[in-house]
Structure formats: C-alpha cells, structure tokens
mmCIF file of C-alpha atoms in Angstrom:
data_model
loop_
_atom_site.group_PDB
_atom_site.id
_atom_site.type_symbol
_atom_site.label_atom_id
_atom_site.label_comp_id
_atom_site.label_asym_id
_atom_site.label_seq_id
_atom_site.Cartn_x
_atom_site.Cartn_y
_atom_site.Cartn_z
ATOM 1 C CA UNK A 17 -42.484 4.565 17.410
ATOM 2 C CA UNK A 18 -43.161 6.078 13.714
ATOM 3 C CA UNK A 19 -41.769 5.205 10.421
ATOM 4 C CA UNK A 20 -37.790 5.701 10.239
ATOM 5 C CA UNK A 21 -37.647 7.987 6.990
ATOM 6 C CA UNK A 22 -37.219 11.633 7.314
ATOM 7 C CA UNK A 23 -40.216 13.652 7.506
ATOM 8 C CA UNK A 24 -40.652 17.495 7.279
ATOM 9 C CA UNK A 25 -43.762 19.880 7.498
ATOM 10 C CA UNK A 26 -44.822 21.864 4.326
ATOM 11 C CA UNK A 27 -43.056 25.095 5.888
ATOM 12 C CA UNK A 28 -39.869 23.247 6.132
ATOM 13 C CA UNK A 29 -37.342 23.696 9.182
ATOM 14 C CA UNK A 30 -38.155 20.573 11.064
ATOM 15 C CA UNK A 31 -35.761 17.966 12.199
ATOM 16 C CA UNK A 32 -35.297 14.815 10.011
ATOM 17 C CA UNK A 33 -37.132 11.982 11.978
ATOM 18 C CA UNK A 34 -35.267 9.790 14.210
ATOM 19 C CA UNK A 35 -33.947 6.504 12.902
ATOM 20 C CA UNK A 36 -35.574 4.181 15.414
ATOM 21 C CA UNK A 37 -34.230 0.925 14.319
ATOM 22 C CA UNK A 38 -30.977 2.511 15.330
ATOM 23 C CA UNK A 39 -32.437 3.537 18.805
ATOM 24 C CA UNK A 40 -33.583 0.056 19.436
ATOM 25 C CA UNK A 41 -30.424 -1.326 18.381
ATOM 26 C CA UNK A 42 -28.486 0.589 20.879
ATOM 27 C CA UNK A 43 -26.564 2.687 18.645
ATOM 28 C CA UNK A 44 -25.653 6.304 19.338
ATOM 29 C CA UNK A 45 -27.867 8.719 17.722
ATOM 30 C CA UNK A 46 -28.580 12.609 18.075
ATOM 31 C CA UNK A 47 -31.979 13.578 18.944
ATOM 32 C CA UNK A 48 -31.384 17.012 17.110
ATOM 33 C CA UNK A 49 -28.900 18.904 15.404
ATOM 34 C CA UNK A 50 -27.393 20.562 18.485
ATOM 35 C CA UNK A 51 -27.703 17.353 20.536
ATOM 36 C CA UNK A 52 -24.655 15.077 21.446
ATOM 37 C CA UNK A 53 -24.541 11.367 20.283
ATOM 38 C CA UNK A 54 -26.247 9.125 22.954
ATOM 39 C CA UNK A 55 -27.673 5.635 23.439
ATOM 40 C CA UNK A 56 -30.255 6.951 25.836
ATOM 41 C CA UNK A 57 -33.980 6.079 25.024
ATOM 42 C CA UNK A 58 -35.924 9.012 26.580
ATOM 43 C CA UNK A 59 -39.299 7.193 26.646
ATOM 44 C CA UNK A 60 -37.925 4.037 28.172
ATOM 45 C CA UNK A 61 -39.211 3.349 31.638
ATOM 46 C CA UNK A 62 -39.157 -0.517 31.797
ATOM 47 C CA UNK A 63 -42.632 -0.279 32.971
ATOM 48 C CA UNK A 64 -45.896 1.220 31.560
ATOM 49 C CA UNK A 65 -46.456 5.011 31.089
ATOM 50 C CA UNK A 66 -48.081 6.266 34.225
ATOM 51 C CA UNK A 67 -50.671 8.195 32.052
ATOM 52 C CA UNK A 68 -51.722 4.881 30.471
ATOM 53 C CA UNK A 69 -52.007 3.381 33.896
ATOM 54 C CA UNK A 70 -54.378 5.917 35.086
ATOM 55 C CA UNK A 71 -56.587 5.349 31.991
ATOM 56 C CA UNK A 72 -56.753 1.674 32.674
ATOM 57 C CA UNK A 73 -57.441 2.079 36.269
ATOM 58 C CA UNK A 74 -60.321 4.509 35.205
ATOM 59 C CA UNK A 75 -61.998 1.804 33.012
ATOM 60 C CA UNK A 76 -61.170 3.873 29.981
ATOM 61 C CA UNK A 77 -59.600 0.806 28.366
ATOM 62 C CA UNK A 78 -61.665 -1.784 26.736
ATOM 63 C CA UNK A 79 -60.360 -4.601 24.415
ATOM 64 C CA UNK A 80 -59.556 -5.721 21.776
ATOM 65 C CA UNK A 81 -56.680 -2.861 22.009
ATOM 66 C CA UNK A 82 -54.236 -1.733 19.629
ATOM 67 C CA UNK A 83 -51.199 0.062 20.646
ATOM 68 C CA UNK A 84 -49.605 2.117 17.897
ATOM 69 C CA UNK A 85 -45.825 2.659 17.908
ATOM 70 C CA UNK A 86 -45.446 0.333 21.062
ATOM 71 C CA UNK A 87 -41.736 0.781 21.265
ATOM 72 C CA UNK A 88 -40.309 -1.787 23.751
ATOM 73 C CA UNK A 89 -43.704 -3.266 24.626
ATOM 74 C CA UNK A 90 -44.084 -2.409 28.354
ATOM 75 C CA UNK A 91 -47.238 -0.496 27.816
ATOM 76 C CA UNK A 92 -48.707 -3.442 25.891
ATOM 77 C CA UNK A 93 -47.492 -6.059 28.311
ATOM 78 C CA UNK A 94 -49.270 -3.969 31.027
ATOM 79 C CA UNK A 95 -52.653 -3.862 29.465
ATOM 80 C CA UNK A 96 -52.379 -7.624 28.621
ATOM 81 C CA UNK A 97 -51.524 -8.401 32.233
ATOM 82 C CA UNK A 98 -54.885 -6.476 33.210
ATOM 83 C CA UNK A 99 -56.698 -9.067 30.936
ATOM 84 C CA UNK A 100 -57.067 -6.984 27.914
ATOM 85 C CA UNK A 101 -56.615 -8.686 24.325
ATOM 86 C CA UNK A 102 -53.641 -6.515 22.906
ATOM 87 C CA UNK A 103 -52.161 -6.134 19.448
ATOM 88 C CA UNK A 104 -49.125 -3.910 19.489
ATOM 89 C CA UNK A 105 -47.046 -2.604 16.380
ATOM 90 C CA UNK A 106 -43.900 -0.554 15.905
ATOM 91 C CA UNK A 107 -41.883 0.205 12.518
ATOM 92 C CA UNK A 108 -38.643 -0.843 14.278
ATOM 93 C CA UNK A 109 -38.139 -4.548 13.822
ATOM 94 C CA UNK A 110 -35.550 -4.501 16.772
ATOM 95 C CA UNK A 111 -38.133 -2.962 19.176
ATOM 96 C CA UNK A 112 -40.742 -5.801 18.255
ATOM 97 C CA UNK A 113 -37.840 -8.412 18.692
ATOM 98 C CA UNK A 114 -37.447 -7.072 22.249
ATOM 99 C CA UNK A 115 -41.031 -6.858 22.931
ATOM 100 C CA UNK A 116 -41.748 -10.255 22.142
ATOM 101 C CA UNK A 117 -39.124 -11.502 24.665
ATOM 102 C CA UNK A 118 -41.335 -9.909 27.341
ATOM 103 C CA UNK A 119 -44.629 -12.073 26.389
ATOM 104 C CA UNK A 120 -45.682 -14.379 29.052
ATOM 105 C CA UNK A 121 -48.816 -16.586 29.525
ATOM 106 C CA UNK A 122 -50.156 -14.369 32.069
ATOM 107 C CA UNK A 123 -49.593 -11.205 29.705
ATOM 108 C CA UNK A 124 -50.018 -12.556 25.960
ATOM 109 C CA UNK A 125 -49.447 -9.790 23.180
ATOM 110 C CA UNK A 126 -49.462 -10.108 19.431
ATOM 111 C CA UNK A 127 -46.381 -7.958 18.419
ATOM 112 C CA UNK A 128 -45.812 -7.149 14.943
ATOM 113 C CA UNK A 129 -43.980 -4.762 12.447
ATOM 114 C CA UNK A 130 -46.021 -2.271 10.713
ATOM 115 C CA UNK A 131 -46.136 1.284 9.332
ATOM 116 C CA UNK A 132 -48.549 3.532 10.923
ATOM 117 C CA UNK A 133 -49.765 5.289 7.865
ATOM 118 C CA UNK A 134 -50.625 1.775 6.084
ATOM 119 C CA UNK A 135 -51.446 -0.749 9.045
ATOM 120 C CA UNK A 136 -50.881 -3.536 6.693
ATOM 121 C CA UNK A 137 -51.467 -6.768 8.443
ATOM 122 C CA UNK A 138 -53.267 -5.054 11.370
ATOM 123 C CA UNK A 139 -56.707 -6.247 12.354
ATOM 124 C CA UNK A 140 -58.902 -8.533 14.903
ATOM 125 C CA UNK A 141 -62.607 -9.854 14.029
ATOM 126 C CA UNK A 142 -64.892 -7.161 14.797
ATOM 127 C CA UNK A 143 -62.324 -4.553 14.966
ATOM 128 C CA UNK A 144 -60.496 -2.878 17.843
ATOM 129 C CA UNK A 145 -62.440 -1.074 20.550
ATOM 130 C CA UNK A 146 -59.657 0.916 22.058
ATOM 131 C CA UNK A 147 -56.593 2.493 20.352
ATOM 132 C CA UNK A 148 -53.638 3.888 22.387
ATOM 133 C CA UNK A 149 -50.952 6.028 21.066
ATOM 134 C CA UNK A 150 -48.247 6.718 23.553
ATOM 135 C CA UNK A 151 -45.928 9.433 22.092
ATOM 136 C CA UNK A 152 -46.009 8.263 18.450
ATOM 137 C CA UNK A 153 -48.349 10.942 16.780
ATOM 138 C CA UNK A 154 -45.974 13.714 17.157
ATOM 139 C CA UNK A 155 -43.257 11.931 14.951
ATOM 140 C CA UNK A 156 -45.497 12.045 11.963
ATOM 141 C CA UNK A 157 -45.741 14.988 9.390
ATOM 142 C CA UNK A 158 -49.025 16.345 8.562
ATOM 143 C CA UNK A 159 -49.725 14.207 5.667
ATOM 144 C CA UNK A 160 -48.741 10.861 7.599
ATOM 145 C CA UNK A 161 -51.027 12.231 10.718
ATOM 146 C CA UNK A 162 -53.992 12.349 8.421
ATOM 147 C CA UNK A 163 -53.260 9.213 6.750
ATOM 148 C CA UNK A 164 -52.835 7.494 10.346
ATOM 149 C CA UNK A 165 -55.907 8.961 11.719
ATOM 150 C CA UNK A 166 -57.980 7.793 8.669
ATOM 151 C CA UNK A 167 -56.525 4.530 8.514
ATOM 152 C CA UNK A 168 -57.277 3.555 11.858
ATOM 153 C CA UNK A 169 -61.185 3.573 10.647
ATOM 154 C CA UNK A 170 -60.414 0.355 8.814
ATOM 155 C CA UNK A 171 -59.319 -1.560 11.755
ATOM 156 C CA UNK A 172 -61.512 -0.190 14.630
ATOM 157 C CA UNK A 173 -64.947 -1.144 15.555
ATOM 158 C CA UNK A 174 -67.785 1.329 15.289
ATOM 159 C CA UNK A 175 -67.646 3.998 18.329
ATOM 160 C CA UNK A 176 -64.004 2.740 19.242
ATOM 161 C CA UNK A 177 -62.001 5.178 21.485
ATOM 162 C CA UNK A 178 -58.538 6.517 20.734
ATOM 163 C CA UNK A 179 -56.131 7.593 23.423
ATOM 164 C CA UNK A 180 -53.268 9.788 22.363
ATOM 165 C CA UNK A 181 -50.472 11.053 24.480
ATOM 166 C CA UNK A 182 -48.242 13.691 22.391
ATOM 167 C CA UNK A 183 -46.113 16.722 22.468
ATOM 168 C CA UNK A 184 -47.825 20.005 23.309
ATOM 169 C CA UNK A 185 -47.782 22.672 20.736
ATOM 170 C CA UNK A 186 -44.745 24.520 22.572
ATOM 171 C CA UNK A 187 -42.768 21.321 23.049
ATOM 172 C CA UNK A 188 -43.131 20.342 19.639
ATOM 173 C CA UNK A 189 -42.188 23.653 18.255
ATOM 174 C CA UNK A 190 -39.170 24.131 20.372
ATOM 175 C CA UNK A 191 -37.855 20.668 19.121
ATOM 176 C CA UNK A 192 -38.812 21.308 15.542
ATOM 177 C CA UNK A 193 -41.166 18.340 15.186
ATOM 178 C CA UNK A 194 -42.440 17.392 11.630
ATOM 179 C CA UNK A 195 -46.059 18.932 12.225
ATOM 180 C CA UNK A 196 -47.706 21.422 14.377
ATOM 181 C CA UNK A 197 -49.019 20.090 17.789
ATOM 182 C CA UNK A 198 -51.078 23.051 18.677
ATOM 183 C CA UNK A 199 -54.741 22.540 19.475
ATOM 184 C CA UNK A 200 -56.205 23.934 16.234
ATOM 185 C CA UNK A 201 -54.068 21.793 14.113
ATOM 186 C CA UNK A 202 -54.738 18.614 16.132
ATOM 187 C CA UNK A 203 -58.485 19.148 16.240
ATOM 188 C CA UNK A 204 -58.598 19.982 12.472
ATOM 189 C CA UNK A 205 -56.773 16.482 11.615
ATOM 190 C CA UNK A 206 -58.982 14.597 13.985
ATOM 191 C CA UNK A 207 -62.263 16.002 12.873
ATOM 192 C CA UNK A 208 -62.755 14.068 9.668
ATOM 193 C CA UNK A 209 -62.825 10.642 11.622
ATOM 194 C CA UNK A 210 -62.675 11.166 15.310
ATOM 195 C CA UNK A 211 -64.644 13.323 17.510
ATOM 196 C CA UNK A 212 -62.369 14.635 20.235
ATOM 197 C CA UNK A 213 -64.088 14.045 23.743
ATOM 198 C CA UNK A 214 -61.383 15.263 25.863
ATOM 199 C CA UNK A 215 -58.380 17.383 25.178
ATOM 200 C CA UNK A 216 -56.077 18.468 28.090
ATOM 201 C CA UNK A 217 -52.672 19.298 29.209
ATOM 202 C CA UNK A 218 -50.742 16.531 31.107
ATOM 203 C CA UNK A 219 -47.275 15.595 32.192
ATOM 204 C CA UNK A 220 -45.616 12.597 30.286
ATOM 205 C CA UNK A 221 -43.145 10.661 32.131
ATOM 206 C CA UNK A 222 -39.777 10.075 30.514
ATOM 207 C CA UNK A 223 -36.750 7.895 31.858
ATOM 208 C CA UNK A 224 -34.424 11.032 31.911
ATOM 209 C CA UNK A 225 -32.828 12.918 34.791
ATOM 210 C CA UNK A 226 -32.766 16.490 34.423
ATOM 211 C CA UNK A 227 -29.086 16.431 33.792
ATOM 212 C CA UNK A 228 -29.728 13.946 30.794
ATOM 213 C CA UNK A 229 -32.672 16.250 29.578
ATOM 214 C CA UNK A 230 -30.387 19.460 29.590
ATOM 215 C CA UNK A 231 -27.681 17.306 27.477
ATOM 216 C CA UNK A 232 -30.236 15.934 24.953
ATOM 217 C CA UNK A 233 -31.813 19.432 24.332
ATOM 218 C CA UNK A 234 -29.270 22.266 24.995
ATOM 219 C CA UNK A 235 -31.081 24.716 22.948
ATOM 220 C CA UNK A 236 -34.366 24.291 24.746
ATOM 221 C CA UNK A 237 -32.577 24.125 28.155
ATOM 222 C CA UNK A 238 -30.781 27.452 27.676
ATOM 223 C CA UNK A 239 -33.583 29.200 26.018
ATOM 224 C CA UNK A 240 -35.605 31.747 28.497
ATOM 225 C CA UNK A 241 -38.869 30.264 26.790
ATOM 226 C CA UNK A 242 -37.659 26.774 28.148
ATOM 227 C CA UNK A 243 -37.655 27.706 31.707
ATOM 228 C CA UNK A 244 -40.388 26.007 33.637
ATOM 229 C CA UNK A 245 -41.336 24.051 30.562
ATOM 230 C CA UNK A 246 -40.359 20.713 32.322
ATOM 231 C CA UNK A 247 -40.361 19.432 35.774
ATOM 232 C CA UNK A 248 -39.566 16.070 37.530
ATOM 233 C CA UNK A 249 -41.572 13.593 39.549
ATOM 234 C CA UNK A 250 -40.838 11.977 42.945
ATOM 235 C CA UNK A 251 -38.243 9.722 41.376
ATOM 236 C CA UNK A 252 -36.482 12.767 39.756
ATOM 237 C CA UNK A 253 -37.594 11.572 36.071
ATOM 238 C CA UNK A 254 -38.330 14.479 33.885
ATOM 239 C CA UNK A 255 -41.941 15.187 33.001
ATOM 240 C CA UNK A 256 -42.655 16.742 29.690
ATOM 241 C CA UNK A 257 -45.670 18.780 28.563
ATOM 242 C CA UNK A 258 -47.916 16.688 26.538
ATOM 243 C CA UNK A 259 -51.609 16.672 25.278
ATOM 244 C CA UNK A 260 -53.962 13.843 26.572
ATOM 245 C CA UNK A 261 -56.610 13.311 23.904
ATOM 246 C CA UNK A 262 -59.476 10.987 23.947
ATOM 247 C CA UNK A 263 -61.453 10.735 20.795
ATOM 248 C CA UNK A 264 -64.387 8.447 19.519
ATOM 249 C CA UNK A 265 -64.719 7.135 16.047
ATOM 250 C CA UNK A 266 -67.588 8.943 14.147
#
C-alpha cells in the first residue's frame, strides 16, 4: 500500500493516512475517526484479487510486471505462478517480510520496500511492460498521485500498460480519502503521461463480512446515501464500488 505518513487534500477534511506498517504488524488501528480499533485487514484475501485474475486470464498482463503497493504479496505470487516475471513493492517493511515468505521456485517474485512517489531501486532491463496497482492509488494525495504516475515512466518500457483498481468517486468521498477519485479528476492526473484506454465501474472483493464492514464504516453504513453502495459475493465477502482503469504509456 501507500506511504505511511499522513496526507490531506488541498481542500482539507480528509482522514490521516493509515499506518500500514502497524496494519501489517497485526496491531489494532482505526480505519477512520468513527471506526473502532481492529486488527482486520479489509483487503486481505489470502489469495489474488479476482479482478486481477480476470485481467491475467484475458491476456492483459505481459511481463516484466511491476506491482505497486503489493501488501501481503498474493497478487504478485499469483502472477509469478502464471509464468510472469514479477517485481513488487510496498512501503511497509512488515508486508514485504511476509510476502517474501510466500515465494517458491514455482512462483519467484522480487519483493522490495519502496515509496510509490520515488520508486528508488525499482527497475528491470528494458523496463516493465505491465504495472498493476490494486487499491493503492486512492491512498495518495493529489500531489503524490501525480508524482507516482509520472515516476512510473522512468521504470516502464515504451507503450507499457498500467492497470489500476481504485475506489470510486462516491466511495472515496464517503471515506474521506486524501484526493478526489471522480472520473474527471483521475483523467486529468493520468493525462500527462498515460492515455486511458478503459475506465469502467467494477466491484472489488474484500475479505470482510457485511457485519465487519458495518463495524468498520459506521458513518457510511448508517447514512441513507450508503444504502446499496456495497454488496456481497457468493462467499458473503463484501464487494466495494471501484474503478477499473487500463492506461497506456504515451
């Protein structure tokens, strides 16, 4: 996930960013001012994100692959198991330590600690042909987001693809994320370095039950506007409204 320090948008009013190191150390944290302390990791599936599995099955992943904000490493390990050369980073050392324990001969991944806005030490000969961002982009403030999208140019091959899964504008506004996630704002920030080829609503799978979701987001759960915003899959896991974006390096 993103860097650990607090971030705010230029209009103020956003929540401080999470301490992801604390999250991955298993310490109890609050996911918002009105949320209880918990050691739950909402995005933890102990397996790959189904939306990423769909992308790989459709032939939309070509190595070398860079995963940004890899968390516990399940997406990266999945892609490596499918034969892709994968590098993955996260800002939280504890996440990378746990991710490295999942590496096998059949699924080799280069895991490293890095800041998404700097990408120090990130790179492969010829550049990455695919970048995957599963739920990291919405953790960045507006300035960080632009620095990140621009910085990827330095480590990518010409014509590289970027696949982003991120909060929808409505969900980001409810959760007081550090930057606007509406379509116009995202397109404006991508435009300088990336041409968006696809941008569509989707449903992102979490590891939460509906009861856990209500507990973690009481303000949203109790608001009339929040009714119907989330749903569950066949395993009773909460599905959140996300953007699915595919962009090409210009």
